[in-house]
mmCIF file of C-alpha atoms in Angstrom:
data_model
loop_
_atom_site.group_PDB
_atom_site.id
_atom_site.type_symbol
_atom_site.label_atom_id
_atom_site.label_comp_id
_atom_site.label_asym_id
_atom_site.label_seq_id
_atom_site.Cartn_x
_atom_site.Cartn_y
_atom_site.Cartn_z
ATOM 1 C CA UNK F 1 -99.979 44.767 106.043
ATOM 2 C CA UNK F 2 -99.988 45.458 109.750
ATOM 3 C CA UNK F 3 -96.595 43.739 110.233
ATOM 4 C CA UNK F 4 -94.881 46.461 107.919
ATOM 5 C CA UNK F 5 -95.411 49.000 110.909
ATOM 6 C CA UNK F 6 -94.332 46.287 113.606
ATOM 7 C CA UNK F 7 -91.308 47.561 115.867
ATOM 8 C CA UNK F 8 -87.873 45.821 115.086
ATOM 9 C CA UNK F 9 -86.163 44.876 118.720
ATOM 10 C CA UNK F 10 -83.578 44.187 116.997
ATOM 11 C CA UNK F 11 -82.769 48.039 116.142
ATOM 12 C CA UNK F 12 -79.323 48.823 116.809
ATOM 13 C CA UNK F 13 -78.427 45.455 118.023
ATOM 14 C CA UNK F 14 -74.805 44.080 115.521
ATOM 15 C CA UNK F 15 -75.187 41.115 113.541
ATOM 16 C CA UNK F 16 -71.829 38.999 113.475
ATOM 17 C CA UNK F 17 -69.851 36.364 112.526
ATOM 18 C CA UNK F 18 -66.507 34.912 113.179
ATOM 19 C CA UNK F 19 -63.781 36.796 110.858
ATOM 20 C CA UNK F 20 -63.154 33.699 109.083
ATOM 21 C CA UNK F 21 -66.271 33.476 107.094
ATOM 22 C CA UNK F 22 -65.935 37.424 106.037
ATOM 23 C CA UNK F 23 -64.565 35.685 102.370
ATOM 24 C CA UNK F 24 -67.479 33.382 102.292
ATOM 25 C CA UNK F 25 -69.858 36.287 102.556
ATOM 26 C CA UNK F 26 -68.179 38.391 100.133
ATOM 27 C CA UNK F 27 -68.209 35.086 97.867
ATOM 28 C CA UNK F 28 -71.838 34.558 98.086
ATOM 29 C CA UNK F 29 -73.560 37.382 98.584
ATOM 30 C CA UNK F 30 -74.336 39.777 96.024
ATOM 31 C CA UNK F 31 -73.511 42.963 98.225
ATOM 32 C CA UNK F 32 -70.640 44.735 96.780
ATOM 33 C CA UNK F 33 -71.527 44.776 92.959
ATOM 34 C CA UNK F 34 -71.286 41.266 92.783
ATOM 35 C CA UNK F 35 -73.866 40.734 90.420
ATOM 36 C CA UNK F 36 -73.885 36.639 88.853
ATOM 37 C CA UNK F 37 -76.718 34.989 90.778
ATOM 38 C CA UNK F 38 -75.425 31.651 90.145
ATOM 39 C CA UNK F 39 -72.050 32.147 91.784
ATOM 40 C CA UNK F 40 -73.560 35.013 94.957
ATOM 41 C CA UNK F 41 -77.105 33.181 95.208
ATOM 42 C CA UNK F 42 -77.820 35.196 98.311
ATOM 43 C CA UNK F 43 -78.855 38.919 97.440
ATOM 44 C CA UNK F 44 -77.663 40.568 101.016
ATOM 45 C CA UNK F 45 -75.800 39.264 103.746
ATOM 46 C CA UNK F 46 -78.659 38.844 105.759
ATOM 47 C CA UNK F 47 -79.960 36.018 103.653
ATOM 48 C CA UNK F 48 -77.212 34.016 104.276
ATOM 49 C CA UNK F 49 -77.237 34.890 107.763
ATOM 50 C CA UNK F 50 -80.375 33.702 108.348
ATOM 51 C CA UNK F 51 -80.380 30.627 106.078
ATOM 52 C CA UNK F 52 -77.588 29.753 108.275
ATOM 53 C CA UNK F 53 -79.907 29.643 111.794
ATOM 54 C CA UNK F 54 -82.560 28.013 109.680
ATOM 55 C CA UNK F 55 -80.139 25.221 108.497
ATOM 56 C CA UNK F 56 -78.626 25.080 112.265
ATOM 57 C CA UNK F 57 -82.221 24.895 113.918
ATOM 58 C CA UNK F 58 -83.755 22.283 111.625
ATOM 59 C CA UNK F 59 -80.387 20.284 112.416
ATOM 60 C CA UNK F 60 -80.673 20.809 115.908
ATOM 61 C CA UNK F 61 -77.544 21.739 116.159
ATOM 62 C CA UNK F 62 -76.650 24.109 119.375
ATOM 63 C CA UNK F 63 -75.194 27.306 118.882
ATOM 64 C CA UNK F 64 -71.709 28.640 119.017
ATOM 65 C CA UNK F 65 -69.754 30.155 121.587
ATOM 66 C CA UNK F 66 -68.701 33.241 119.889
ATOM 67 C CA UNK F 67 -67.283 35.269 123.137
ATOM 68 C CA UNK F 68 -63.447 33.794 122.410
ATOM 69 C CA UNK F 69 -63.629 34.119 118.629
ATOM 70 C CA UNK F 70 -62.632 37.092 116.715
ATOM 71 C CA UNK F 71 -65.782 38.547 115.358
ATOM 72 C CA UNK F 72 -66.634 41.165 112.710
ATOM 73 C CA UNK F 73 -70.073 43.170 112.158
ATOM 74 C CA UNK F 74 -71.597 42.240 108.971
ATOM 75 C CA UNK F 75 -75.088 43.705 109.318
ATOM 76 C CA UNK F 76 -76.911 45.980 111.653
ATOM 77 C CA UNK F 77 -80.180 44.184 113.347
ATOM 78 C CA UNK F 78 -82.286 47.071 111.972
ATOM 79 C CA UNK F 79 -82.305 45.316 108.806
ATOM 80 C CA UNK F 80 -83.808 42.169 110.024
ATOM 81 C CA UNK F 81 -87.372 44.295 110.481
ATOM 82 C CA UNK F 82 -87.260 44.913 106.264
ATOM 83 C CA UNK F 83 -88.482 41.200 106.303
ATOM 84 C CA UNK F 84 -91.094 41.752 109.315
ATOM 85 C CA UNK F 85 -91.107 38.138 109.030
ATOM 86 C CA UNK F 86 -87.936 37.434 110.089
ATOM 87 C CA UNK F 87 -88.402 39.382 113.208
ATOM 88 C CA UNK F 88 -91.136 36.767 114.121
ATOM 89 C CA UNK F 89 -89.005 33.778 112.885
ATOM 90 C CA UNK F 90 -86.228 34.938 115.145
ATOM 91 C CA UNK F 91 -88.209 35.026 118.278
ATOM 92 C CA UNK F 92 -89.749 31.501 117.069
ATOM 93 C CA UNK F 93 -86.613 29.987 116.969
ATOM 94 C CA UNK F 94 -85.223 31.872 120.322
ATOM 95 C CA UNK F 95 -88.393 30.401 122.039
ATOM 96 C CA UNK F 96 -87.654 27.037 120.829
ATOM 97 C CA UNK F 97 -84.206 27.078 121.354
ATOM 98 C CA UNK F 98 -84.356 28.107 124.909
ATOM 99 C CA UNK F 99 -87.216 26.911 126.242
ATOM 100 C CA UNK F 100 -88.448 30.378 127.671
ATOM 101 C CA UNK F 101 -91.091 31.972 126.114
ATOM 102 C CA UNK F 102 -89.774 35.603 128.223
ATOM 103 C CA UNK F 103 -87.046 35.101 126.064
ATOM 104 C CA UNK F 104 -88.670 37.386 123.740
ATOM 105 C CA UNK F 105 -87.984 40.368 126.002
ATOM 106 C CA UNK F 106 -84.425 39.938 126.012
ATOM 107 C CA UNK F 107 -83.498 40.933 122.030
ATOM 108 C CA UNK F 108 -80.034 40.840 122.824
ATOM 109 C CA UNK F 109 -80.188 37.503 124.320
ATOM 110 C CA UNK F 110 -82.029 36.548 121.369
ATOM 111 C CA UNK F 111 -79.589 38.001 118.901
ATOM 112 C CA UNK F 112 -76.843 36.679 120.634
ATOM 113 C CA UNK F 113 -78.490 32.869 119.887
ATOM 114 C CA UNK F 114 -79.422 33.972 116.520
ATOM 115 C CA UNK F 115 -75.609 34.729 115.792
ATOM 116 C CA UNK F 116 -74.546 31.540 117.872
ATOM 117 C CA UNK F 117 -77.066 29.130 115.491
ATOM 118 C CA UNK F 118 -75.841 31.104 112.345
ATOM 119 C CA UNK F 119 -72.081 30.495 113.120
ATOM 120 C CA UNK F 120 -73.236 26.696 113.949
ATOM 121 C CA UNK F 121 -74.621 26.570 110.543
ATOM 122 C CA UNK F 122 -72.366 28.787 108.530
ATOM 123 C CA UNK F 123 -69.640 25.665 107.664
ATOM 124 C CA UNK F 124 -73.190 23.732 106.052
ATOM 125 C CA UNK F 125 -74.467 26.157 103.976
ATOM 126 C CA UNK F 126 -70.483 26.511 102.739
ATOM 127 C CA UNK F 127 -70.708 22.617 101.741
ATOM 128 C CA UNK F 128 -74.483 22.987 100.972
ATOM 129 C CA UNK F 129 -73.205 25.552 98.026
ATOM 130 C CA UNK F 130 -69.867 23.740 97.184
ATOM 131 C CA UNK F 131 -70.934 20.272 96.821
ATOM 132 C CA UNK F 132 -72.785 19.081 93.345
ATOM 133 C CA UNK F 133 -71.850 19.826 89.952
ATOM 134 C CA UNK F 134 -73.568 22.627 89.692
ATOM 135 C CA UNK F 135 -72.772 26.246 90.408
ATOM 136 C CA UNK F 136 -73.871 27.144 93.918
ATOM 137 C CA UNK F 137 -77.226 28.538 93.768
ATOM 138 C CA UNK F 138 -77.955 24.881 91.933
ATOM 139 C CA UNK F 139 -75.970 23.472 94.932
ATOM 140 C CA UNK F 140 -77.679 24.912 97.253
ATOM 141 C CA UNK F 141 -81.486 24.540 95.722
ATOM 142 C CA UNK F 142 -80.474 20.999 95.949
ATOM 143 C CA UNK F 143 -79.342 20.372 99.253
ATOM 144 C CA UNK F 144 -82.171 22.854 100.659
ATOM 145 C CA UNK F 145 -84.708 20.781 98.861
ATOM 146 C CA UNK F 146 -83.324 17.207 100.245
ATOM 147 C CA UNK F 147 -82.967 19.054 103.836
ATOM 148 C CA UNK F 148 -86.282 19.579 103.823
ATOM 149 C CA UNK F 149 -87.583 16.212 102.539
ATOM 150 C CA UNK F 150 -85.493 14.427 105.297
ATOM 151 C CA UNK F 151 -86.799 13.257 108.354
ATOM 152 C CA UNK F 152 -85.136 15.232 110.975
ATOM 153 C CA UNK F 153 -84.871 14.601 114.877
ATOM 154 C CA UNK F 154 -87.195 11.872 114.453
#
């Protein structure tokens, strides 16, 4: 309970992505009136987002340069603090990531990895919810699932 009441340092900081996955997040997130969970599995863009640095960081794969790459906002970072959680997740990661625990006074530094893992992972989750025979919340169960059984890094 004491974590609803936790302060976001994220506030005011722009969550974005490279303009060519703006279609993908249209397609699969449910923002917008799109409605049919089993074709938009992801019920705001900051799910798929942040699935995206979670899929990134258990791959260890490094993050993006975004500086030369034509960017668009998709979410404000005062969002992330709906899901307290996420705010501690994100620092997690960060501190991981970088090695530096004072990384956790720098929330733009932070965000700016956050964004660079999610772009990393953002082509993934795209196959992760195309490939199978299913529709792509199925697609995506399944390949989250198996992601998580596999050894990884090991």
């Amino acid at each position: 309970m004491a974590d609803k009441y936790q302060s976001n340092p994220f506030q005011g900081i722009d969550v974005s992505v490279p303009e060519e996955f703006r279609e993908t997040f249209q397609r699969y997130c449910q923002t917008g009136g799109r409605a049919v969970i089993d074709q938009s599995p992801f019920p705001r863009m900051v799910d798929l987002w942040f699935l995206a640095i979670c899929v990134a960081a258990r791959l260890g794969l490094k993050p993006a340069a975004l500086a030369k790459l034509d960017t668009y906002k998709i979410i404000e970072g005062s969002i992330i603090g709906s899901d307290p959680w996420r705010v501690h997740a994100l620092m997690l990661i960060a501190v991981a990531q970088s090695s530096e625990l004072e990384i956790i006074s720098e929330p733009r530094r932070m965000m700016a990895l956050a964004n660079g893992l999610a772009v990393a992972g953002l082509p993934k989750v795209v196959e992760m919810l195309k490939d199978g025979d299913g529709n792509p919340i199925w697609n995506i169960s399944e390949e989250i699932e198996s992601l998580l059984r596999k050894k990884v890094g090991a």
